[in-house]
Amino acid sequence: MAHLVLDHVSVHYEGQTQPAVVQASISVKSGDFVVLVGRSGCGKTTLLNTAAGLVTPTGGAVTVDGRNITSPGADRAVVFQNDALFPWLSVKDNVGFALKLRGVPQQERDAAATRLLERVKLDGIGGKAIWELSGGMRQRVGLARALAAEPDFLLMDEPLGALDALTRERMQTLLLDIWAANSVGVLMVTHGIDEALLLATRIVVLAPGPGRIVRQMEAGFGRRYVGGEPVRSIKADPAFNRARAELEDSIFEGETA
Ligand SMILES: Nc1ncnc2c1ncn2[C@@H]1O[C@H](COP(=O)(O)OP(=O)(O)OP(=O)(O)O)[C@@H](O)[C@H]1O
């Protein structure tokens, strides 16, 4: 079991009058699905980038299994809102890119890409060009590429933010399927309150000015989906509505504008 820890992390960007994040502590273990929510500018992306090793904290520390994190690593795959695929490579070469960097031969890379594309329900499209794909398909190729490195953690910044509502709902269950099948730890940023509730095992609520954690809330709706309950029935449960109201209160508490 791998363990990613943000321990009292503060980030103060150069030239800014106030810190972006103050003293944020978050724990993500294999099998956790931790979702960051909060109003614009509360430091969600900053925390995700710190966990990725892309931003260096000015206070506190990020560790994986006790080791200090100071740079990106294959143990923490990052998925951004815009898929960031390489348009000049085919789908399968995009998926196999991390393996190419490790010197894995073409035939093995292709076999791995086929397996990974099946996992994101895109069988048989390995030979296509990126421009032939819809937004939802691209995001799934991005996920397959992230999984190719067999990371312990998936770090995702608004991964479904650019998708239309219907595709987004389908992708939410796909994310749960992938999370359950790969026993990874997930840290994800979203602006979607229902999305956070449906996916998370824990929701971390941040508030701005300066960015800080105001609440950590356990949730179990995603586990119910993985256990076989349809999303429609989960969302129809009065407990889901109660949790949504509670979460909204936490997010908008103290808001003056
Ligand atoms: N590279 C940077 N340099 C300077 N300031 C930054 C940088 N990145 C973010 N900030 C500032 O840090 C604060 C937190 O930004 P961040 O993007 O982490 O928040 P967020 O919660 O992800 O916002 P949003 O929901 O709007 O995406 C903001 O005040 C932002 O202007």
mmCIF file of C-alpha atoms and ligand atoms in Angstrom:
data_model
loop_
_atom_site.group_PDB
_atom_site.id
_atom_site.type_symbol
_atom_site.label_atom_id
_atom_site.label_comp_id
_atom_site.label_asym_id
_atom_site.label_seq_id
_atom_site.Cartn_x
_atom_site.Cartn_y
_atom_site.Cartn_z
ATOM 1 C CA MET A 1 0.000 0.000 0.000
ATOM 2 C CA ALA A 2 1.412 3.379 -1.053
ATOM 3 C CA HIS A 3 0.834 6.531 0.987
ATOM 4 C CA LEU A 4 0.994 10.106 -0.291
ATOM 5 C CA VAL A 5 1.030 12.777 2.406
ATOM 6 C CA LEU A 6 0.783 16.542 2.190
ATOM 7 C CA ASP A 7 1.969 17.598 5.622
ATOM 8 C CA HIS A 8 1.117 21.185 6.613
ATOM 9 C CA VAL A 9 1.864 22.344 3.064
ATOM 10 C CA SER A 10 2.024 26.102 2.448
ATOM 11 C CA VAL A 11 2.703 27.716 -0.924
ATOM 12 C CA HIS A 12 3.481 31.390 -1.312
ATOM 13 C CA TYR A 13 4.113 32.265 -4.966
ATOM 14 C CA GLU A 14 6.740 34.914 -5.558
ATOM 15 C CA GLY A 15 5.343 38.414 -5.953
ATOM 16 C CA GLN A 16 1.934 37.542 -4.415
ATOM 17 C CA THR A 17 0.779 39.474 -1.357
ATOM 18 C CA GLN A 18 -0.814 36.469 0.313
ATOM 19 C CA PRO A 19 -0.045 32.752 0.247
ATOM 20 C CA ALA A 20 -2.008 30.565 -2.199
ATOM 21 C CA VAL A 21 -2.303 27.800 0.423
ATOM 22 C CA VAL A 22 -1.616 27.722 4.145
ATOM 23 C CA GLN A 23 -0.878 24.627 6.263
ATOM 24 C CA ALA A 24 -2.840 22.076 4.228
ATOM 25 C CA SER A 25 -2.606 18.446 5.342
ATOM 26 C CA ILE A 26 -4.033 15.661 3.165
ATOM 27 C CA SER A 27 -3.457 11.907 3.213
ATOM 28 C CA VAL A 28 -4.057 9.695 0.157
ATOM 29 C CA LYS A 29 -3.552 5.930 0.425
ATOM 30 C CA SER A 30 -3.982 3.284 -2.277
ATOM 31 C CA GLY A 31 -7.743 2.779 -2.611
ATOM 32 C CA ASP A 32 -8.615 6.334 -1.478
ATOM 33 C CA PHE A 33 -10.432 8.675 -3.848
ATOM 34 C CA VAL A 34 -9.793 12.138 -2.456
ATOM 35 C CA VAL A 35 -11.519 15.080 -4.138
ATOM 36 C CA LEU A 36 -10.599 18.745 -3.661
ATOM 37 C CA VAL A 37 -13.455 21.260 -3.931
ATOM 38 C CA GLY A 38 -13.845 24.947 -3.139
ATOM 39 C CA ARG A 39 -14.425 28.360 -4.636
ATOM 40 C CA SER A 40 -12.198 29.755 -7.355
ATOM 41 C CA GLY A 41 -8.705 30.678 -6.205
ATOM 42 C CA CYS A 42 -8.743 28.602 -2.995
ATOM 43 C CA GLY A 43 -5.613 26.701 -4.015
ATOM 44 C CA LYS A 44 -6.920 23.388 -5.388
ATOM 45 C CA THR A 45 -4.638 23.329 -8.430
ATOM 46 C CA THR A 46 -1.730 24.547 -6.324
ATOM 47 C CA LEU A 47 -2.147 21.588 -3.946
ATOM 48 C CA LEU A 48 -2.489 19.092 -6.804
ATOM 49 C CA ASN A 49 0.629 20.485 -8.483
ATOM 50 C CA THR A 50 2.486 20.296 -5.187
ATOM 51 C CA ALA A 51 1.550 16.612 -4.860
ATOM 52 C CA ALA A 52 2.729 16.110 -8.452
ATOM 53 C CA GLY A 53 6.082 17.699 -7.616
ATOM 54 C CA LEU A 54 5.508 20.528 -10.103
ATOM 55 C CA VAL A 55 5.272 23.203 -7.384
ATOM 56 C CA THR A 56 7.671 23.277 -4.417
ATOM 57 C CA PRO A 57 6.025 24.073 -1.092
ATOM 58 C CA THR A 58 7.382 27.077 0.818
ATOM 59 C CA GLY A 59 6.363 25.366 4.079
ATOM 60 C CA GLY A 60 5.628 21.790 5.131
ATOM 61 C CA ALA A 61 6.414 18.738 3.005
ATOM 62 C CA VAL A 62 5.050 16.215 0.498
ATOM 63 C CA THR A 63 6.067 12.596 1.008
ATOM 64 C CA VAL A 64 5.359 9.224 -0.603
ATOM 65 C CA ASP A 65 5.927 6.364 1.813
ATOM 66 C CA GLY A 66 8.023 8.716 3.916
ATOM 67 C CA ARG A 67 10.253 9.870 1.030
ATOM 68 C CA ASN A 68 10.348 13.616 0.368
ATOM 69 C CA ILE A 69 8.881 14.599 -3.030
ATOM 70 C CA THR A 70 10.677 17.389 -4.870
ATOM 71 C CA SER A 71 9.967 16.553 -8.529
ATOM 72 C CA PRO A 72 7.464 14.666 -10.721
ATOM 73 C CA GLY A 73 7.748 10.872 -10.723
ATOM 74 C CA ALA A 74 6.277 7.841 -12.492
ATOM 75 C CA ASP A 75 4.579 6.834 -9.226
ATOM 76 C CA ARG A 76 2.253 9.879 -9.594
ATOM 77 C CA ALA A 77 0.587 10.170 -13.006
ATOM 78 C CA VAL A 78 -1.015 13.516 -13.795
ATOM 79 C CA VAL A 79 -4.147 13.975 -15.942
ATOM 80 C CA PHE A 80 -5.094 17.540 -16.892
ATOM 81 C CA GLN A 81 -8.391 19.024 -18.096
ATOM 82 C CA ASN A 82 -7.137 19.243 -21.639
ATOM 83 C CA ASP A 83 -5.831 15.826 -22.453
ATOM 84 C CA ALA A 84 -2.368 17.073 -23.529
ATOM 85 C CA LEU A 85 -1.997 14.251 -26.052
ATOM 86 C CA PHE A 86 0.630 14.392 -28.807
ATOM 87 C CA PRO A 87 -1.309 15.139 -32.017
ATOM 88 C CA TRP A 88 1.461 13.767 -34.268
ATOM 89 C CA LEU A 89 1.329 10.299 -32.680
ATOM 90 C CA SER A 90 -1.372 7.642 -33.157
ATOM 91 C CA VAL A 91 -3.615 6.691 -30.234
ATOM 92 C CA LYS A 92 -1.557 3.594 -29.403
ATOM 93 C CA ASP A 93 1.731 5.505 -29.560
ATOM 94 C CA ASN A 94 0.300 8.137 -27.210
ATOM 95 C CA VAL A 95 -0.728 5.412 -24.772
ATOM 96 C CA GLY A 96 2.637 3.654 -25.051
ATOM 97 C CA PHE A 97 4.682 6.839 -24.730
ATOM 98 C CA ALA A 98 5.746 6.311 -21.101
ATOM 99 C CA LEU A 99 6.857 2.774 -21.991
ATOM 100 C CA LYS A 100 8.894 4.066 -24.940
ATOM 101 C CA LEU A 101 10.757 6.380 -22.569
ATOM 102 C CA ARG A 102 11.624 3.314 -20.531
ATOM 103 C CA GLY A 103 12.987 1.506 -23.591
ATOM 104 C CA VAL A 104 10.175 -1.062 -23.916
ATOM 105 C CA PRO A 105 10.203 -2.521 -27.490
ATOM 106 C CA GLN A 106 7.444 -1.558 -29.969
ATOM 107 C CA GLN A 107 5.701 -4.950 -29.975
ATOM 108 C CA GLU A 108 5.359 -4.996 -26.184
ATOM 109 C CA ARG A 109 4.235 -1.358 -26.187
ATOM 110 C CA ASP A 110 1.517 -2.137 -28.717
ATOM 111 C CA ALA A 111 0.287 -5.097 -26.679
ATOM 112 C CA ALA A 112 0.193 -2.929 -23.536
ATOM 113 C CA ALA A 113 -1.632 -0.148 -25.412
ATOM 114 C CA THR A 114 -4.277 -2.631 -26.608
ATOM 115 C CA ARG A 115 -4.836 -3.824 -23.016
ATOM 116 C CA LEU A 116 -4.981 -0.267 -21.637
ATOM 117 C CA LEU A 117 -7.389 0.905 -24.334
ATOM 118 C CA GLU A 118 -9.687 -1.992 -23.415
ATOM 119 C CA ARG A 119 -9.559 -0.835 -19.818
ATOM 120 C CA VAL A 120 -10.876 2.615 -20.788
ATOM 121 C CA LYS A 121 -13.438 1.016 -23.142
ATOM 122 C CA LEU A 122 -11.779 2.135 -26.359
ATOM 123 C CA ASP A 123 -11.010 -1.243 -27.930
ATOM 124 C CA GLY A 124 -9.842 -1.214 -31.510
ATOM 125 C CA ILE A 125 -8.982 2.466 -31.968
ATOM 126 C CA GLY A 126 -5.193 2.203 -31.476
ATOM 127 C CA GLY A 127 -4.468 3.040 -35.110
ATOM 128 C CA LYS A 128 -6.538 6.232 -35.199
ATOM 129 C CA ALA A 129 -5.154 9.759 -35.202
ATOM 130 C CA ILE A 130 -5.876 12.047 -32.236
ATOM 131 C CA TRP A 131 -7.890 14.501 -34.369
ATOM 132 C CA GLU A 132 -10.351 11.727 -35.233
ATOM 133 C CA LEU A 133 -11.448 11.392 -31.588
ATOM 134 C CA SER A 134 -14.220 13.120 -29.605
ATOM 135 C CA GLY A 135 -13.367 15.032 -26.396
ATOM 136 C CA GLY A 136 -14.489 12.142 -24.197
ATOM 137 C CA MET A 137 -12.405 9.661 -26.197
ATOM 138 C CA ARG A 138 -9.348 11.890 -25.929
ATOM 139 C CA GLN A 139 -9.736 12.107 -22.187
ATOM 140 C CA ARG A 140 -9.933 8.305 -22.028
ATOM 141 C CA VAL A 141 -6.757 8.017 -24.124
ATOM 142 C CA GLY A 142 -5.144 10.443 -21.629
ATOM 143 C CA LEU A 143 -6.223 8.150 -18.799
ATOM 144 C CA ALA A 144 -4.908 5.047 -20.582
ATOM 145 C CA ARG A 145 -1.593 6.856 -21.091
ATOM 146 C CA ALA A 146 -1.461 7.778 -17.400
ATOM 147 C CA LEU A 147 -2.156 4.168 -16.401
ATOM 148 C CA ALA A 148 0.592 2.816 -18.690
ATOM 149 C CA ALA A 149 3.253 3.841 -16.173
ATOM 150 C CA GLU A 150 1.413 1.742 -13.531
ATOM 151 C CA PRO A 151 1.349 4.660 -11.112
ATOM 152 C CA ASP A 152 0.467 4.332 -7.429
ATOM 153 C CA PHE A 153 -1.437 7.612 -7.642
ATOM 154 C CA LEU A 154 -3.569 9.362 -10.255
ATOM 155 C CA LEU A 155 -3.540 13.147 -9.844
ATOM 156 C CA MET A 156 -6.304 14.751 -11.893
ATOM 157 C CA ASP A 157 -7.093 18.455 -12.324
ATOM 158 C CA GLU A 158 -10.686 18.900 -13.537
ATOM 159 C CA PRO A 159 -10.262 15.860 -15.836
ATOM 160 C CA LEU A 160 -13.894 15.976 -16.966
ATOM 161 C CA GLY A 161 -14.280 19.772 -16.976
ATOM 162 C CA ALA A 162 -14.202 20.193 -20.746
ATOM 163 C CA LEU A 163 -16.791 17.490 -21.517
ATOM 164 C CA ASP A 164 -20.515 17.842 -22.237
ATOM 165 C CA ALA A 165 -22.868 16.800 -19.423
ATOM 166 C CA LEU A 166 -23.781 13.345 -20.773
ATOM 167 C CA THR A 167 -20.213 12.345 -21.619
ATOM 168 C CA ARG A 168 -19.146 13.653 -18.230
ATOM 169 C CA GLU A 169 -21.609 11.344 -16.440
ATOM 170 C CA ARG A 170 -20.351 8.343 -18.399
ATOM 171 C CA MET A 171 -16.755 9.274 -17.620
ATOM 172 C CA GLN A 172 -17.501 9.538 -13.904
ATOM 173 C CA THR A 173 -18.454 5.873 -13.731
ATOM 174 C CA LEU A 174 -15.465 4.989 -15.909
ATOM 175 C CA LEU A 175 -13.201 6.751 -13.401
ATOM 176 C CA LEU A 176 -14.764 4.705 -10.609
ATOM 177 C CA ASP A 177 -14.277 1.493 -12.622
ATOM 178 C CA ILE A 178 -10.623 2.333 -13.234
ATOM 179 C CA TRP A 179 -10.036 3.314 -9.621
ATOM 180 C CA ALA A 180 -11.586 0.060 -8.387
ATOM 181 C CA ALA A 181 -9.756 -2.143 -10.919
ATOM 182 C CA ASN A 182 -6.296 -0.621 -10.401
ATOM 183 C CA SER A 183 -6.217 -0.080 -6.614
ATOM 184 C CA VAL A 184 -4.646 3.333 -7.177
ATOM 185 C CA GLY A 185 -4.963 6.305 -4.845
ATOM 186 C CA VAL A 186 -6.690 9.237 -6.530
ATOM 187 C CA LEU A 187 -6.362 12.958 -5.822
ATOM 188 C CA MET A 188 -8.707 14.974 -8.028
ATOM 189 C CA VAL A 189 -9.840 18.579 -8.385
ATOM 190 C CA THR A 190 -13.399 19.295 -9.490
ATOM 191 C CA HIS A 191 -15.901 22.149 -9.564
ATOM 192 C CA GLY A 192 -18.786 19.655 -9.712
ATOM 193 C CA ILE A 193 -20.456 19.139 -6.348
ATOM 194 C CA ASP A 194 -22.425 16.061 -7.449
ATOM 195 C CA GLU A 195 -19.279 14.732 -9.126
ATOM 196 C CA ALA A 196 -17.320 15.097 -5.884
ATOM 197 C CA LEU A 197 -20.046 13.315 -3.924
ATOM 198 C CA LEU A 198 -20.403 10.479 -6.404
ATOM 199 C CA LEU A 199 -16.692 9.772 -6.771
ATOM 200 C CA ALA A 200 -14.982 10.566 -3.491
ATOM 201 C CA THR A 201 -14.180 8.466 -0.493
ATOM 202 C CA ARG A 202 -13.144 11.770 1.120
ATOM 203 C CA ILE A 203 -13.945 15.343 0.092
ATOM 204 C CA VAL A 204 -11.517 18.081 1.092
ATOM 205 C CA VAL A 205 -13.170 21.513 1.165
ATOM 206 C CA LEU A 206 -10.961 24.568 0.743
ATOM 207 C CA ALA A 207 -11.752 28.254 1.240
ATOM 208 C CA PRO A 208 -9.905 31.185 -0.340
ATOM 209 C CA GLY A 209 -8.119 34.232 1.049
ATOM 210 C CA PRO A 210 -5.650 32.627 1.825
ATOM 211 C CA GLY A 211 -6.385 29.088 0.563
ATOM 212 C CA ARG A 212 -6.880 26.671 3.430
ATOM 213 C CA ILE A 213 -8.710 23.458 4.277
ATOM 214 C CA VAL A 214 -11.952 24.121 6.124
ATOM 215 C CA ARG A 215 -13.371 20.604 6.171
ATOM 216 C CA GLN A 216 -12.660 16.982 5.305
ATOM 217 C CA MET A 217 -15.814 14.926 4.765
ATOM 218 C CA GLU A 218 -15.974 11.142 4.337
ATOM 219 C CA ALA A 219 -18.231 9.856 1.535
ATOM 220 C CA GLY A 220 -19.222 6.373 0.430
ATOM 221 C CA PHE A 221 -21.393 6.773 -2.679
ATOM 222 C CA GLY A 222 -18.659 5.727 -5.142
ATOM 223 C CA ARG A 223 -18.095 2.527 -3.212
ATOM 224 C CA ARG A 224 -21.794 1.763 -3.550
ATOM 225 C CA TYR A 225 -21.502 2.102 -7.344
ATOM 226 C CA VAL A 226 -18.450 -0.178 -7.359
ATOM 227 C CA GLY A 227 -20.480 -2.616 -5.241
ATOM 228 C CA GLY A 228 -23.103 -2.827 -8.009
ATOM 229 C CA GLU A 229 -25.685 -0.122 -7.186
ATOM 230 C CA PRO A 230 -26.780 1.961 -10.220
ATOM 231 C CA VAL A 231 -25.861 5.680 -10.141
ATOM 232 C CA ARG A 232 -29.516 6.627 -10.595
ATOM 233 C CA SER A 233 -30.490 4.808 -7.407
ATOM 234 C CA ILE A 234 -27.539 6.313 -5.487
ATOM 235 C CA LYS A 235 -28.525 9.842 -6.531
ATOM 236 C CA ALA A 236 -32.167 9.185 -5.650
ATOM 237 C CA ASP A 237 -31.175 8.301 -2.081
ATOM 238 C CA PRO A 238 -32.179 11.160 0.291
ATOM 239 C CA ALA A 239 -28.747 10.705 1.913
ATOM 240 C CA PHE A 240 -27.167 11.965 -1.341
ATOM 241 C CA ASN A 241 -29.261 15.156 -1.215
ATOM 242 C CA ARG A 242 -28.459 15.694 2.443
ATOM 243 C CA ALA A 243 -24.746 15.260 1.768
ATOM 244 C CA ARG A 244 -24.984 17.738 -1.150
ATOM 245 C CA ALA A 245 -26.638 20.386 1.063
ATOM 246 C CA GLU A 246 -23.984 19.849 3.740
ATOM 247 C CA LEU A 247 -21.175 20.113 1.205
ATOM 248 C CA GLU A 248 -22.627 23.293 -0.340
ATOM 249 C CA ASP A 249 -22.875 24.846 3.128
ATOM 250 C CA SER A 250 -19.193 24.088 3.745
ATOM 251 C CA ILE A 251 -18.118 25.484 0.379
ATOM 252 C CA PHE A 252 -20.107 28.711 0.541
ATOM 253 C CA GLU A 253 -19.838 29.361 4.296
ATOM 254 C CA GLY A 254 -18.536 32.853 4.996
ATOM 255 C CA GLU A 255 -18.943 33.927 1.369
ATOM 256 C CA THR A 256 -19.782 37.608 1.166
ATOM 257 C CA ALA A 257 -19.908 38.206 -2.594
HETATM 258 N N1 LIG B 1 2.003 30.208 -10.918
HETATM 259 C C1 LIG B 1 1.428 31.116 -10.102
HETATM 260 N N2 LIG B 1 2.059 32.272 -9.788
HETATM 261 C C2 LIG B 1 1.482 33.167 -8.969
HETATM 262 N N3 LIG B 1 0.279 33.007 -8.387
HETATM 263 C C3 LIG B 1 -0.394 31.876 -8.667
HETATM 264 C C4 LIG B 1 0.138 30.867 -9.536
HETATM 265 N N4 LIG B 1 -0.764 29.856 -9.615
HETATM 266 C C5 LIG B 1 -1.805 30.224 -8.847
HETATM 267 N N5 LIG B 1 -1.599 31.422 -8.269
HETATM 268 C C6 LIG B 1 -2.502 32.108 -7.325
HETATM 269 O O1 LIG B 1 -2.696 31.249 -6.222
HETATM 270 C C7 LIG B 1 -4.057 31.263 -5.798
HETATM 271 C C8 LIG B 1 -4.628 29.848 -5.873
HETATM 272 O O2 LIG B 1 -4.725 29.469 -7.247
HETATM 273 P P1 LIG B 1 -5.140 28.000 -7.712
HETATM 274 O O3 LIG B 1 -5.108 27.978 -9.194
HETATM 275 O O4 LIG B 1 -4.341 27.010 -6.978
HETATM 276 O O5 LIG B 1 -6.666 27.938 -7.180
HETATM 277 P P2 LIG B 1 -7.863 27.005 -7.659
HETATM 278 O O6 LIG B 1 -8.656 26.721 -6.418
HETATM 279 O O7 LIG B 1 -7.362 25.841 -8.418
HETATM 280 O O8 LIG B 1 -8.659 27.996 -8.608
HETATM 281 P P3 LIG B 1 -9.717 27.679 -9.789
HETATM 282 O O9 LIG B 1 -10.858 26.944 -9.146
HETATM 283 O O10 LIG B 1 -10.113 29.036 -10.254
HETATM 284 O O11 LIG B 1 -9.009 26.869 -10.827
HETATM 285 C C9 LIG B 1 -4.768 32.268 -6.673
HETATM 286 O O12 LIG B 1 -4.788 33.494 -6.004
HETATM 287 C C10 LIG B 1 -3.883 32.344 -7.916
HETATM 288 O O13 LIG B 1 -3.963 33.607 -8.520
#
